[in-house]
Coordinates of C-alpha atoms and ligand atoms in Angstrom, one line a residue:
X868 CA -25.0 46.7 -6.9
X869 CA -26.3 48.0 -3.6
X870 CA -27.5 51.7 -3.7
X871 CA -25.3 52.4 -0.8
X872 CA -22.4 51.1 -2.9
X873 CA -23.1 53.6 -5.8
X874 CA -23.1 56.4 -3.4
X875 CA -19.6 55.6 -2.0
X876 CA -18.1 55.0 -5.7
X877 CA -19.7 58.4 -6.8
X878 CA -19.1 60.4 -3.8
X879 CA -15.1 61.1 -4.7
X880 CA -16.4 62.1 -8.3
X881 CA -18.8 64.6 -6.5
X882 CA -15.7 66.3 -4.7
X883 CA -13.8 66.2 -8.1
X884 CA -16.6 68.0 -10.0
X885 CA -17.0 70.5 -7.2
X886 CA -13.4 71.3 -7.0
X887 CA -12.9 71.6 -10.6
X888 CA -15.8 73.8 -11.2
X889 CA -14.3 76.2 -8.4
X890 CA -11.1 76.2 -10.1
X891 CA -12.0 76.9 -13.3
X892 CA -14.6 79.5 -12.1
X893 CA -11.7 81.1 -10.1
X894 CA -9.7 81.1 -13.5
X895 CA -12.7 83.4 -15.0
X896 CA -12.3 85.6 -11.7
X897 CA -8.5 85.9 -12.0
X898 CA -8.9 87.2 -15.7
X899 CA -11.5 89.7 -14.6
X900 CA -9.5 90.9 -11.7
X901 CA -6.7 91.4 -14.0
X902 CA -8.7 93.4 -16.6
X903 CA -7.9 90.5 -19.1
X904 CA -10.1 88.9 -21.3
X905 CA -11.1 85.2 -20.3
X906 CA -10.9 82.2 -22.8
X907 CA -13.4 80.7 -20.5
X908 CA -17.1 82.3 -20.5
X909 CA -18.8 79.6 -18.3
X910 CA -18.2 76.4 -16.4
X911 CA -20.7 73.4 -15.3
X912 CA -20.3 70.2 -14.1
X913 CA -22.0 66.9 -13.2
X914 CA -21.5 63.5 -11.9
X915 CA -23.1 61.0 -14.4
X916 CA -26.3 59.5 -13.2
X917 CA -26.2 55.7 -12.4
X918 CA -28.8 54.8 -15.3
X919 CA -26.5 56.7 -17.6
X920 CA -23.3 55.3 -16.6
X921 CA -25.0 51.4 -16.7
X922 CA -26.4 52.4 -20.4
X923 CA -22.7 53.2 -21.4
X924 CA -21.6 49.9 -19.6
X925 CA -24.2 48.1 -21.6
X926 CA -23.3 49.7 -24.6
X927 CA -19.7 49.4 -24.5
X928 CA -19.7 46.1 -22.8
X929 CA -17.9 47.3 -19.8
X930 CA -17.5 45.0 -16.7
X931 CA -18.4 46.3 -13.3
X932 CA -14.5 46.0 -11.9
X933 CA -13.6 48.2 -15.2
X934 CA -16.0 50.9 -14.8
X935 CA -13.9 53.6 -13.0
X936 CA -11.2 53.0 -15.8
X937 CA -13.3 52.7 -18.6
X938 CA -16.3 55.3 -18.1
X939 CA -14.1 58.2 -18.2
X940 CA -16.9 60.7 -17.8
X941 CA -18.2 59.9 -14.5
X942 CA -16.9 63.4 -13.7
X943 CA -17.8 65.9 -16.1
X944 CA -16.9 69.4 -16.5
X945 CA -18.2 71.6 -19.4
X946 CA -16.3 75.1 -20.2
X947 CA -18.0 77.2 -22.5
X948 CA -16.0 79.6 -24.6
X949 CA -17.1 82.6 -26.8
X950 CA -14.7 82.0 -30.0
X951 CA -13.3 78.7 -31.4
X952 CA -9.9 80.5 -30.7
X953 CA -10.5 80.4 -27.0
X954 CA -10.9 76.7 -27.1
X955 CA -7.1 76.1 -27.7
X956 CA -6.2 78.7 -25.2
X957 CA -8.4 76.6 -22.5
X958 CA -6.4 73.3 -23.7
X959 CA -3.1 74.8 -23.0
X960 CA -4.1 76.3 -19.6
X961 CA -5.1 72.8 -18.7
X962 CA -1.9 71.1 -19.8
X963 CA 0.1 73.7 -17.9
X964 CA -1.4 72.9 -14.8
X965 CA 0.3 70.9 -11.9
X966 CA -3.2 69.6 -10.5
X967 CA -4.3 68.1 -13.7
X968 CA -2.8 65.3 -15.9
X969 CA -3.9 64.8 -19.4
X970 CA -4.6 61.4 -20.1
X971 CA -6.2 61.9 -23.7
X972 CA -7.1 64.4 -26.0
X973 CA -10.4 64.1 -28.6
X974 CA -10.6 66.9 -31.1
X975 CA -14.1 66.7 -32.4
X976 CA -13.8 70.0 -33.9
X977 CA -11.1 69.2 -36.5
X978 CA -12.8 65.8 -36.6
X979 CA -16.5 66.4 -36.4
X980 CA -18.6 63.3 -35.3
X981 CA -20.8 61.9 -38.0
X982 CA -23.9 63.1 -35.8
X983 CA -22.5 66.7 -36.5
X984 CA -21.2 66.7 -32.8
X985 CA -18.5 69.4 -32.4
X986 CA -16.5 69.7 -29.1
X987 CA -12.8 69.3 -27.8
X988 CA -12.5 66.7 -25.1
X989 CA -9.8 66.5 -22.6
X990 CA -9.6 63.5 -20.1
X991 CA -7.7 64.1 -17.1
X992 CA -6.4 62.5 -13.8
X993 CA -7.3 64.5 -11.0
X994 CA -5.9 63.9 -7.4
X995 CA -8.6 64.1 -4.6
X996 CA -7.8 63.8 -1.0
X997 CA -10.0 61.4 0.9
X998 CA -9.9 59.7 4.3
X999 CA -8.1 56.7 3.0
X1000 CA -5.5 59.2 1.3
X1001 CA -4.8 60.7 -2.2
X1002 CA -6.8 59.1 -5.1
X1003 CA -6.4 60.0 -8.8
X1004 CA -9.7 59.9 -10.5
X1005 CA -10.6 60.6 -14.2
X1006 CA -12.8 63.3 -15.1
X1007 CA -13.8 64.4 -18.9
X1008 CA -13.5 68.2 -19.8
X1009 CA -15.8 69.2 -22.7
X1010 CA -14.5 72.4 -24.3
X1011 CA -16.8 74.2 -26.9
X1012 CA -18.2 77.4 -28.1
X1013 CA -21.8 78.7 -27.1
X1014 CA -22.9 77.7 -30.6
X1015 CA -21.3 74.5 -30.3
X1016 CA -23.3 74.1 -26.9
X1017 CA -26.5 75.3 -28.4
X1018 CA -26.5 72.3 -30.8
X1019 CA -25.2 69.6 -28.9
X1020 CA -27.9 70.5 -26.0
X1021 CA -30.8 70.4 -28.6
X1022 CA -29.4 67.2 -30.2
X1023 CA -29.0 65.5 -27.0
X1024 CA -32.4 66.1 -25.9
X1025 CA -33.7 64.7 -29.2
X1026 CA -31.4 61.7 -28.7
X1027 CA -33.2 61.2 -25.4
X1028 CA -36.7 61.8 -26.9
X1029 CA -36.1 59.7 -29.8
X1030 CA -34.1 57.0 -27.6
X1031 CA -31.1 57.3 -29.9
X1032 CA -33.0 56.7 -33.2
X1033 CA -33.6 60.2 -34.3
X1034 CA -36.0 60.1 -37.8
X1035 CA -33.9 60.8 -41.0
X1036 CA -35.8 64.2 -41.8
X1037 CA -34.8 65.5 -38.1
X1038 CA -31.2 64.0 -38.5
X1039 CA -30.9 66.2 -41.9
X1040 CA -32.2 69.3 -40.1
X1041 CA -29.5 68.8 -37.4
X1042 CA -26.8 68.3 -39.9
X1043 CA -28.0 71.4 -41.6
X1044 CA -28.0 73.5 -38.1
X1045 CA -24.5 71.9 -37.3
X1046 CA -23.2 73.5 -40.6
X1047 CA -24.9 76.6 -39.8
X1048 CA -23.0 76.7 -36.4
X1049 CA -19.6 76.3 -38.0
X1050 CA -20.6 79.4 -40.4
X1051 CA -21.7 81.3 -37.2
X1052 CA -18.4 80.5 -35.3
X1053 CA -16.3 81.5 -38.3
X1054 CA -18.2 84.7 -38.9
X1055 CA -17.8 85.5 -35.0
X1056 CA -14.2 84.8 -35.1
X1057 CA -13.8 87.5 -37.8
X1058 CA -15.2 90.2 -35.3
X1059 CA -13.4 88.8 -32.5
X1060 CA -11.1 91.4 -32.0
X1061 CA -13.9 94.2 -32.0
X1062 CA -15.9 92.3 -29.5
X1063 CA -13.0 91.5 -27.2
X1064 CA -12.0 95.4 -27.3
X1065 CA -15.7 96.2 -26.4
X1066 CA -15.8 93.7 -23.4
X1067 CA -12.5 94.9 -22.2
X1068 CA -13.4 98.6 -22.2
X1069 CA -16.6 97.6 -20.4
X1070 CA -14.5 95.6 -17.8
X1071 CA -12.3 98.7 -17.3
X1072 CA -15.0 101.1 -17.2
X1073 CA -16.8 98.7 -14.5
X1074 CA -13.6 98.4 -12.4
X1075 CA -12.9 102.1 -12.6
X1076 CA -16.6 103.0 -11.5
X1077 CA -16.4 100.6 -8.6
X1078 CA -13.2 102.3 -7.6
X1079 CA -14.5 105.6 -7.5
X1080 CA -17.5 104.6 -5.5
X1081 CA -15.4 102.9 -3.2
X1082 CA -13.5 106.0 -2.6
X1083 CA -16.6 108.1 -2.3
X1084 CA -17.9 105.8 0.4
X1085 CA -14.8 106.1 2.3
X1086 CA -15.2 109.8 2.2
X1087 CA -18.3 109.6 4.1
X1088 CA -16.5 109.2 7.3
X1089 CA -14.0 112.0 6.6
X1090 CA -15.5 114.8 4.9
X1091 CA -18.4 117.0 5.8
X1092 CA -22.0 116.3 3.8
X1093 CA -21.6 119.6 1.5
X1094 CA -18.4 118.8 0.2
X1095 CA -19.4 115.2 -0.2
X1096 CA -22.6 116.5 -2.4
X1097 CA -20.4 118.2 -4.6
X1098 CA -18.3 115.4 -5.3
X1099 CA -21.0 113.1 -6.2
X1100 CA -22.7 115.5 -8.3
X1101 CA -19.5 115.9 -10.0
X1102 CA -19.2 112.0 -10.5
X1103 CA -22.9 111.9 -12.0
X1104 CA -21.9 114.8 -14.2
X1105 CA -18.7 113.0 -15.5
X1106 CA -20.5 109.8 -15.7
X1107 CA -22.9 111.2 -18.2
X1108 CA -20.2 112.2 -20.3
X1109 CA -19.2 108.5 -21.1
X1110 CA -15.9 109.6 -21.7
X1111 CA -13.1 107.1 -20.3
X1112 CA -10.3 109.8 -19.9
X1113 CA -12.7 112.1 -18.1
X1114 CA -13.3 109.3 -15.7
X1115 CA -9.9 108.3 -15.1
X1116 CA -8.9 112.3 -14.5
X1117 CA -11.8 112.4 -12.1
X1118 CA -10.6 109.0 -10.1
X1119 CA -7.1 110.5 -9.9
X1120 CA -8.3 113.9 -8.5
X1121 CA -10.7 112.2 -6.0
X1122 CA -7.5 110.1 -5.1
X1123 CA -5.8 113.4 -4.1
X1124 CA -8.8 114.8 -2.2
X1125 CA -9.1 111.5 -0.2
X1126 CA -5.5 111.4 0.8
X1127 CA -5.8 114.9 1.8
X1128 CA -8.3 114.2 4.1
X1129 CA -6.8 111.0 5.4
X1130 CA -3.6 113.1 6.5
X1131 CA -5.9 115.6 8.1
X1132 CA -7.5 112.9 10.0
X1133 CA -4.4 111.1 11.3
X1134 CA -3.1 114.9 12.3
X1135 CA -6.1 115.4 14.1
X1136 CA -5.9 112.2 16.1
X1137 CA -2.3 112.9 16.7
X1138 CA -3.0 116.0 18.4
X1139 CA -5.6 114.5 20.6
X1140 CA -3.6 111.8 21.7
Ligands
LIG1390 P1 -24.3 62.3 -21.5 O1 -25.6 62.1 -21.2 O2 -23.8 63.5 -22.2 O3 -23.4 61.8 -20.3 P2 -19.3 57.7 -27.2 O4 -18.9 56.0 -27.7 O5 -19.2 58.4 -28.6 O6 -20.8 57.4 -27.1 P3 -17.2 58.0 -25.8 O7 -16.2 57.3 -26.6 O8 -17.3 57.8 -24.2 O9 -18.5 58.2 -26.3 O10 -16.4 59.3 -25.4 P4 -16.8 60.7 -26.5 O11 -17.1 60.3 -27.9 O12 -15.4 61.5 -26.1 O13 -18.3 61.3 -25.8 C1 -18.6 61.4 -24.5 C2 -19.5 62.6 -24.3 O14 -19.4 63.4 -25.3 C3 -20.9 62.1 -24.5 O15 -21.3 61.7 -23.3 C4 -21.6 63.1 -24.8 O16 -21.7 64.3 -23.6 C5 -20.6 63.9 -25.6 N1 -21.1 63.6 -27.0 C6 -20.5 62.6 -27.8 N2 -21.0 62.4 -29.0 C7 -22.1 63.3 -29.1 C8 -23.0 63.4 -30.0 O17 -22.9 62.9 -31.1 N3 -24.1 64.4 -29.5 C9 -24.1 65.0 -28.5 N4 -25.0 65.6 -27.9 N5 -23.1 64.7 -27.4 C10 -22.2 64.0 -27.6 P5 -22.5 60.3 -23.1 O18 -22.2 59.6 -22.2 O19 -22.9 59.9 -24.6 O20 -23.7 60.9 -22.5

């Protein structure tokens, strides 16, 4: 096929990968803004290379005209989660969306592949808008934990190095490593609650500090330097205490002070007009 034709065929997939990546990243942001734990930790995407598409077609005896239906992972999205439990949540999110239609699910976590590969795959139809109108194209979403991703990335590189014929002694090591990842994921799940609590309080503290700094920043225009210096010193003193309740109390007091200055400033303007 002409190179130009490949470009034309793959272009809608480029768009789908970009859009899907933005959408999943936005989901992470939405969780963060609402102070919620996000079951999605990281999102990446790629369009399959032409040589990888051709290899798959050769291996599976797929004809050129069948390519877009049968090579389901031309558009590929990878979602990394912290815990195995998060994977189900991500699948539920995908199923509940009106812009993604699930074609098939492959649970290689319950049914690990012989290689030791574990991941949850969801094939979706996703509509994109082109000059010729709306087109539904396929995308493969791979959902896995950080541990599963570590294993499959290493194994994928070895497959590439040994051209899919990984020597037995390395295969055995990989199988052992896959078992170790299962144990690791299980161990991590037992402390999931603790980790989530720790991450949540870190998020809450970050947003509290950012609110306080915003308020102080706004006070630069309204209050005098000496007063501001005192407020800043008080903030650093309270921050050092490492006590969330104290920070919250300081935020409330600061809000009252800021409100007072704002009211004064409106009054002041009123007199001048
Ligand atoms: P790439 O380079 O990642 O794009 P299959 O017949 O098993 O090869 P199938 O039926 O198309 O693949 O779908 P499946 O099983 O859901 O796998 C599709 C993708 O899952 C693969 O794409 C890999 O990304 C990943 N995958 C599947 N099995 C393994 C495995 O044993 N090891 C690793 N590391 N990844 C795997 P491609 O096209 O094989 O490769």
